[in-house]
Amino acid sequence: MTTFTLAYLSDPYFAPLPPPRLRDLMSQRVLGYLNWRRNRDLRHSRAIADALVADVKAQAPGHIAVTGDLVNIALDAEFRAALDWMHQVGSPHDVSLVPGNHDAYVSSVYPHGIELWSDYMRGDGASNNAALTFPYVRRRGPLLLIGTSTAIPTAPFMATGTLGQPQLDALERILAQNKSAEGFRVLLIHHPLRSKRRHKRLTDAPALREILRCHGVELILHGHDHKHSLMWFDGPAGEIPAVGVPSASAVIDGKHDPAAYNLFRITHDNDAWRCDWSVRGYQDGRDGISELRAQRLVGA
Ligand SMILES: [Fe+2]
């Protein structure tokens, strides 16, 4: 009986933002840029993100998942800086990425901006020159990683995401062909499957929840909300945990969850999956990165 460790982090929003050119701001970017200067500039730190990655690597996980929002306003320089950071996180074989809404911030750069990160979003067997397709499927150890894209350019002040019918259909086919016995199925998705804020929601979440209710996965990982989160959704053999995490670069400001990441230790024992979850990160009143929470998530 061996244990496989999956690490999970999200929403690093690299700071500092490279200086935009005037013509870069002639779009929705101007609102995002003002928002960054007013709020996020002070709330995110590259040093924090780097420390978090160093702590992840010290745990020697078998694989690392990242669920998007690597950039802020989708400047070319941001995509390149994010790629450098992804190389720091690990090789494309060892790290799986899905994009977030900020990675498709303006329609003029979508999808070619995220194509710079293609190696981290390619399913097993896809050739190096193949166009990006979602969902992608990767097998790593006992894991079956299913990476989706909810990234779509949106109107100003909106941060919604959409899978779309082709992805929903493909996801249903993948899950019908890969039951729980085939692997510990992990759904990677930027937007949470339930949201109180309409302007930040996944627009086709009901359809996704219905597919999961019929076919199930073992674990859902999402970003977008920038906070510690555990929700449960109906599956065919019980409830499915959905875990969210704070931004990987969030500073301690007393108002928002500071940077953290998750570790999942997965074992297959007596024909059943077991998954132990621990959260490591920063916390108000504590020095450095430490374990914040540990509990069994799947299995007896
Ligand atoms: Fe987001």
Short mmCIF file of C-alpha atoms and ligand atoms in Angstrom, two decimals:
data_model
loop_
_atom_site.label_atom_id
_atom_site.label_comp_id
_atom_site.label_asym_id
_atom_site.label_seq_id
_atom_site.Cartn_x
_atom_site.Cartn_y
_atom_site.Cartn_z
CA MET A 1 0.00 0.00 0.00
CA THR A 2 1.69 3.19 -1.16
CA THR A 3 0.63 6.75 -0.58
CA PHE A 4 0.71 9.37 -3.34
CA THR A 5 0.85 13.05 -2.41
CA LEU A 6 -0.84 15.74 -4.49
CA ALA A 7 -0.11 19.39 -3.67
CA TYR A 8 -2.51 22.12 -4.73
CA LEU A 9 -2.19 25.90 -4.98
CA SER A 10 -4.01 28.61 -6.88
CA ASP A 11 -4.44 32.24 -7.88
CA PRO A 12 -0.89 33.55 -7.46
CA TYR A 13 -1.51 36.87 -9.35
CA PHE A 14 2.08 37.79 -9.68
CA ALA A 15 3.19 41.00 -8.15
CA PRO A 16 4.56 43.42 -9.00
CA LEU A 17 2.56 44.05 -12.15
CA PRO A 18 4.87 44.98 -15.04
CA PRO A 19 4.28 48.60 -16.15
CA PRO A 20 1.64 48.56 -18.92
CA ARG A 21 1.95 50.63 -22.09
CA LEU A 22 -0.76 53.22 -22.69
CA ARG A 23 -2.26 51.20 -25.53
CA ASP A 24 -2.50 48.16 -23.22
CA LEU A 25 -4.95 50.11 -21.10
CA MET A 26 -7.36 50.93 -23.94
CA SER A 27 -9.66 48.07 -22.95
CA GLN A 28 -11.14 46.36 -19.93
CA ARG A 29 -7.57 46.35 -18.64
CA VAL A 30 -7.86 49.94 -17.45
CA LEU A 31 -10.39 48.90 -14.78
CA GLY A 32 -8.27 45.93 -13.75
CA TYR A 33 -5.17 48.10 -13.61
CA LEU A 34 -6.87 50.67 -11.37
CA ASN A 35 -8.19 47.86 -9.17
CA TRP A 36 -4.70 46.42 -8.92
CA ARG A 37 -3.14 49.75 -7.97
CA ARG A 38 -5.88 50.47 -5.43
CA ASN A 39 -6.19 47.03 -3.83
CA ARG A 40 -4.26 44.05 -5.02
CA ASP A 41 -0.87 45.68 -5.26
CA LEU A 42 -0.75 45.68 -1.48
CA ARG A 43 -2.38 42.31 -0.96
CA HIS A 44 -0.11 40.08 -3.06
CA SER A 45 3.59 39.41 -2.79
CA ARG A 46 5.92 37.45 -5.04
CA ALA A 47 8.10 36.68 -2.01
CA ILE A 48 5.11 35.00 -0.35
CA ALA A 49 4.41 32.91 -3.46
CA ASP A 50 8.07 31.88 -3.68
CA ALA A 51 8.12 30.86 -0.01
CA LEU A 52 4.98 28.82 -0.50
CA VAL A 53 6.48 26.99 -3.47
CA ALA A 54 9.65 26.27 -1.46
CA ASP A 55 7.49 24.75 1.28
CA VAL A 56 5.53 22.69 -1.28
CA LYS A 57 8.76 21.30 -2.68
CA ALA A 58 10.04 20.43 0.79
CA GLN A 59 7.04 18.08 1.10
CA ALA A 60 8.20 16.26 -2.08
CA PRO A 61 4.71 15.77 -3.56
CA GLY A 62 4.23 13.31 -6.40
CA HIS A 63 2.33 15.96 -8.37
CA ILE A 64 1.26 19.62 -8.11
CA ALA A 65 -2.00 21.15 -9.34
CA VAL A 66 -2.48 24.88 -10.03
CA THR A 67 -5.97 26.23 -10.82
CA GLY A 68 -5.38 29.48 -12.63
CA ASP A 69 -5.39 33.22 -12.31
CA LEU A 70 -1.66 33.50 -12.76
CA VAL A 71 -1.94 36.98 -14.29
CA ASN A 72 -3.89 40.12 -13.47
CA ILE A 73 -4.77 42.05 -16.61
CA ALA A 74 -3.30 39.70 -19.22
CA LEU A 75 -0.26 41.73 -20.34
CA ASP A 76 2.24 39.83 -22.49
CA ALA A 77 4.92 40.37 -19.83
CA GLU A 78 2.65 38.81 -17.22
CA PHE A 79 2.21 35.61 -19.24
CA ARG A 80 5.98 35.29 -19.63
CA ALA A 81 6.60 35.95 -15.92
CA ALA A 82 3.98 33.36 -15.03
CA LEU A 83 5.69 30.79 -17.24
CA ASP A 84 8.97 31.43 -15.42
CA TRP A 85 7.15 30.89 -12.12
CA MET A 86 5.59 27.66 -13.38
CA HIS A 87 9.08 26.39 -14.26
CA GLN A 88 10.03 27.17 -10.68
CA VAL A 89 7.03 25.15 -9.43
CA GLY A 90 8.05 22.14 -11.49
CA SER A 91 8.25 20.52 -14.91
CA PRO A 92 5.15 20.19 -17.13
CA HIS A 93 5.14 16.47 -16.34
CA ASP A 94 4.94 17.15 -12.62
CA VAL A 95 2.59 20.13 -12.61
CA SER A 96 -0.94 20.37 -14.05
CA LEU A 97 -2.51 23.76 -14.71
CA VAL A 98 -5.97 25.01 -15.65
CA PRO A 99 -6.64 28.67 -16.59
CA GLY A 100 -8.71 31.19 -14.64
CA ASN A 101 -10.80 34.18 -15.67
CA HIS A 102 -7.91 36.63 -15.27
CA ASP A 103 -5.90 34.54 -17.74
CA ALA A 104 -8.58 35.42 -20.33
CA TYR A 105 -8.99 38.98 -19.12
CA VAL A 106 -9.29 40.61 -22.53
CA SER A 107 -10.54 38.90 -25.67
CA SER A 108 -7.60 40.19 -27.75
CA VAL A 109 -5.15 37.88 -25.93
CA TYR A 110 -7.41 34.87 -25.55
CA PRO A 111 -6.52 32.10 -26.08
CA HIS A 112 -3.01 32.81 -27.39
CA GLY A 113 -1.85 34.18 -24.00
CA ILE A 114 -2.43 30.92 -22.14
CA GLU A 115 -0.97 28.94 -25.04
CA LEU A 116 2.41 29.96 -23.65
CA TRP A 117 1.64 27.55 -20.79
CA SER A 118 0.41 24.71 -23.04
CA ASP A 119 2.94 22.17 -21.82
CA TYR A 120 1.27 22.32 -18.40
CA MET A 121 -2.21 21.82 -19.84
CA ARG A 122 -1.67 18.99 -22.32
CA GLY A 123 -3.34 15.64 -21.80
CA ASP A 124 -1.44 12.37 -21.99
CA GLY A 125 -0.68 11.41 -25.56
CA ALA A 126 -1.29 14.89 -27.03
CA SER A 127 1.50 16.01 -29.37
CA ASN A 128 3.57 19.07 -28.56
CA ASN A 129 2.05 21.00 -31.46
CA ALA A 130 -1.55 20.08 -30.78
CA ALA A 131 -4.02 22.88 -30.04
CA LEU A 132 -5.16 23.14 -26.45
CA THR A 133 -8.27 21.13 -25.72
CA PHE A 134 -10.25 20.85 -22.49
CA PRO A 135 -10.93 18.79 -20.55
CA TYR A 136 -7.50 17.17 -20.69
CA VAL A 137 -6.75 13.92 -18.89
CA ARG A 138 -3.48 12.97 -17.22
CA ARG A 139 -2.59 9.86 -15.25
CA ARG A 140 -0.02 10.35 -12.52
CA GLY A 141 0.42 7.48 -10.08
CA PRO A 142 -3.08 6.57 -8.84
CA LEU A 143 -4.48 9.94 -9.97
CA LEU A 144 -6.64 10.63 -12.97
CA LEU A 145 -6.38 14.40 -13.32
CA ILE A 146 -9.13 16.02 -15.39
CA GLY A 147 -8.32 19.64 -16.26
CA THR A 148 -11.11 21.97 -17.40
CA SER A 149 -11.18 25.54 -18.65
CA THR A 150 -13.79 28.00 -17.40
CA ALA A 151 -11.74 30.93 -18.72
CA ILE A 152 -13.71 33.20 -21.00
CA PRO A 153 -13.33 36.94 -21.65
CA THR A 154 -16.11 38.76 -19.78
CA ALA A 155 -17.64 42.21 -19.64
CA PRO A 156 -16.20 44.80 -17.22
CA PHE A 157 -16.91 44.07 -13.54
CA MET A 158 -17.75 40.45 -14.35
CA ALA A 159 -15.64 37.45 -13.31
CA THR A 160 -17.89 34.63 -14.41
CA GLY A 161 -16.70 31.40 -15.97
CA THR A 162 -18.28 28.95 -18.39
CA LEU A 163 -17.41 25.40 -19.37
CA GLY A 164 -19.70 25.26 -22.41
CA GLN A 165 -21.58 22.29 -23.82
CA PRO A 166 -18.63 20.68 -25.70
CA GLN A 167 -16.60 20.48 -22.47
CA LEU A 168 -19.59 19.23 -20.48
CA ASP A 169 -20.22 16.51 -23.08
CA ALA A 170 -16.55 15.50 -23.13
CA LEU A 171 -16.40 15.44 -19.36
CA GLU A 172 -19.42 13.16 -19.20
CA ARG A 173 -17.80 10.78 -21.70
CA ILE A 174 -14.51 10.77 -19.76
CA LEU A 175 -16.21 10.02 -16.45
CA ALA A 176 -18.46 7.34 -17.96
CA GLN A 177 -15.33 5.60 -19.25
CA ASN A 178 -13.27 6.08 -16.09
CA LYS A 179 -15.04 4.88 -12.99
CA SER A 180 -13.67 5.23 -9.49
CA ALA A 181 -11.88 1.88 -9.73
CA GLU A 182 -9.79 3.24 -12.64
CA GLY A 183 -8.16 5.93 -10.55
CA PHE A 184 -8.59 8.66 -7.95
CA ARG A 185 -10.35 11.17 -10.17
CA VAL A 186 -9.48 14.79 -9.46
CA LEU A 187 -11.43 17.52 -11.25
CA LEU A 188 -9.41 20.73 -11.69
CA ILE A 189 -11.55 23.80 -12.27
CA HIS A 190 -10.92 27.48 -11.58
CA HIS A 191 -14.46 28.51 -10.60
CA PRO A 192 -16.21 26.94 -7.61
CA LEU A 193 -19.31 24.86 -8.29
CA ARG A 194 -21.42 27.07 -6.06
CA SER A 195 -21.12 30.81 -5.57
CA LYS A 196 -23.09 33.41 -3.66
CA ARG A 197 -21.88 36.15 -5.96
CA ARG A 198 -23.62 36.15 -9.31
CA HIS A 199 -20.94 38.17 -11.08
CA LYS A 200 -18.30 35.59 -10.08
CA ARG A 201 -20.22 32.39 -10.68
CA LEU A 202 -19.72 29.44 -12.99
CA THR A 203 -22.64 29.98 -15.35
CA ASP A 204 -23.19 26.30 -16.15
CA ALA A 205 -22.53 24.96 -12.66
CA PRO A 206 -25.95 23.19 -12.47
CA ALA A 207 -25.12 21.10 -15.55
CA LEU A 208 -21.71 20.22 -14.14
CA ARG A 209 -23.18 19.24 -10.78
CA GLU A 210 -25.65 16.95 -12.55
CA ILE A 211 -22.83 15.17 -14.42
CA LEU A 212 -20.95 14.70 -11.16
CA ARG A 213 -24.09 13.45 -9.43
CA CYS A 214 -24.38 10.70 -12.07
CA HIS A 215 -20.74 9.79 -12.63
CA GLY A 216 -18.79 11.18 -9.67
CA VAL A 217 -15.19 12.14 -9.11
CA GLU A 218 -13.22 11.59 -5.94
CA LEU A 219 -12.10 15.19 -5.41
CA ILE A 220 -12.79 18.65 -6.86
CA LEU A 221 -10.16 21.40 -6.61
CA HIS A 222 -11.07 24.99 -7.41
CA GLY A 223 -9.62 28.48 -7.01
CA HIS A 224 -11.17 31.91 -7.65
CA ASP A 225 -12.60 32.65 -4.17
CA HIS A 226 -9.22 33.27 -2.46
CA LYS A 227 -10.25 31.59 0.78
CA HIS A 228 -10.11 28.31 2.65
CA SER A 229 -13.13 26.37 1.56
CA LEU A 230 -14.67 22.90 1.77
CA MET A 231 -18.00 22.18 0.06
CA TRP A 232 -19.70 18.87 -0.61
CA PHE A 233 -21.61 17.87 -3.73
CA ASP A 234 -23.80 14.87 -4.52
CA GLY A 235 -22.11 11.92 -6.19
CA PRO A 236 -23.31 8.43 -7.13
CA ALA A 237 -21.69 6.83 -4.07
CA GLY A 238 -21.87 9.60 -1.48
CA GLU A 239 -20.77 13.18 -1.31
CA ILE A 240 -17.80 14.58 -3.22
CA PRO A 241 -15.48 17.04 -1.45
CA ALA A 242 -14.64 20.30 -3.23
CA VAL A 243 -11.70 22.18 -1.80
CA GLY A 244 -10.70 25.80 -2.36
CA VAL A 245 -7.56 27.60 -1.26
CA PRO A 246 -6.45 31.22 -0.68
CA SER A 247 -4.33 33.01 -3.23
CA ALA A 248 -0.77 31.64 -3.22
CA SER A 249 0.61 35.18 -2.95
CA ALA A 250 -1.79 36.73 -0.39
CA VAL A 251 -0.08 38.67 2.40
CA ILE A 252 -1.30 38.73 6.00
CA ASP A 253 -3.53 41.83 6.08
CA GLY A 254 -6.01 40.87 8.81
CA LYS A 255 -8.90 40.96 6.33
CA HIS A 256 -8.35 38.16 3.81
CA ASP A 257 -7.10 34.58 4.12
CA PRO A 258 -3.31 34.72 3.74
CA ALA A 259 -1.44 32.44 1.33
CA ALA A 260 -1.82 28.71 1.82
CA TYR A 261 -1.78 25.45 -0.11
CA ASN A 262 -3.24 21.98 0.31
CA LEU A 263 -1.72 18.52 0.45
CA PHE A 264 -3.72 15.38 -0.29
CA ARG A 265 -2.24 12.01 0.66
CA ILE A 266 -4.05 9.35 -1.35
CA THR A 267 -4.03 5.62 -0.70
CA HIS A 268 -5.90 2.71 -2.26
CA ASP A 269 -6.63 0.12 0.40
CA ASN A 270 -9.10 -2.78 0.41
CA ASP A 271 -10.63 -1.62 -2.88
CA ALA A 272 -11.41 1.80 -1.44
CA TRP A 273 -9.83 5.22 -1.73
CA ARG A 274 -8.56 7.10 1.27
CA CYS A 275 -7.50 10.74 1.14
CA ASP A 276 -6.01 12.67 4.02
CA TRP A 277 -6.04 16.44 3.61
CA SER A 278 -3.74 18.95 5.23
CA VAL A 279 -3.53 22.70 4.80
CA ARG A 280 -0.21 24.52 5.11
CA GLY A 281 0.24 28.26 4.95
CA TYR A 282 0.43 31.58 6.71
CA GLN A 283 -1.87 32.62 9.51
CA ASP A 284 -2.33 35.83 11.45
CA GLY A 285 -0.29 35.62 14.64
CA ARG A 286 2.00 32.83 13.46
CA ASP A 287 5.48 33.10 12.01
CA GLY A 288 6.17 31.53 8.63
CA ILE A 289 4.36 28.60 7.06
CA SER A 290 2.89 25.88 9.26
CA GLU A 291 0.18 23.23 9.18
CA LEU A 292 -3.20 24.90 9.72
CA ARG A 293 -5.57 21.96 9.45
CA ALA A 294 -5.56 18.19 8.93
CA GLN A 295 -8.46 15.81 8.45
CA ARG A 296 -9.53 12.71 6.54
CA LEU A 297 -11.49 13.77 3.49
CA VAL A 298 -12.26 10.47 1.73
CA GLY A 299 -12.57 6.99 3.24
CA ALA A 300 -13.03 5.58 6.70
FE FE B 1 -10.66 34.00 -10.69
#
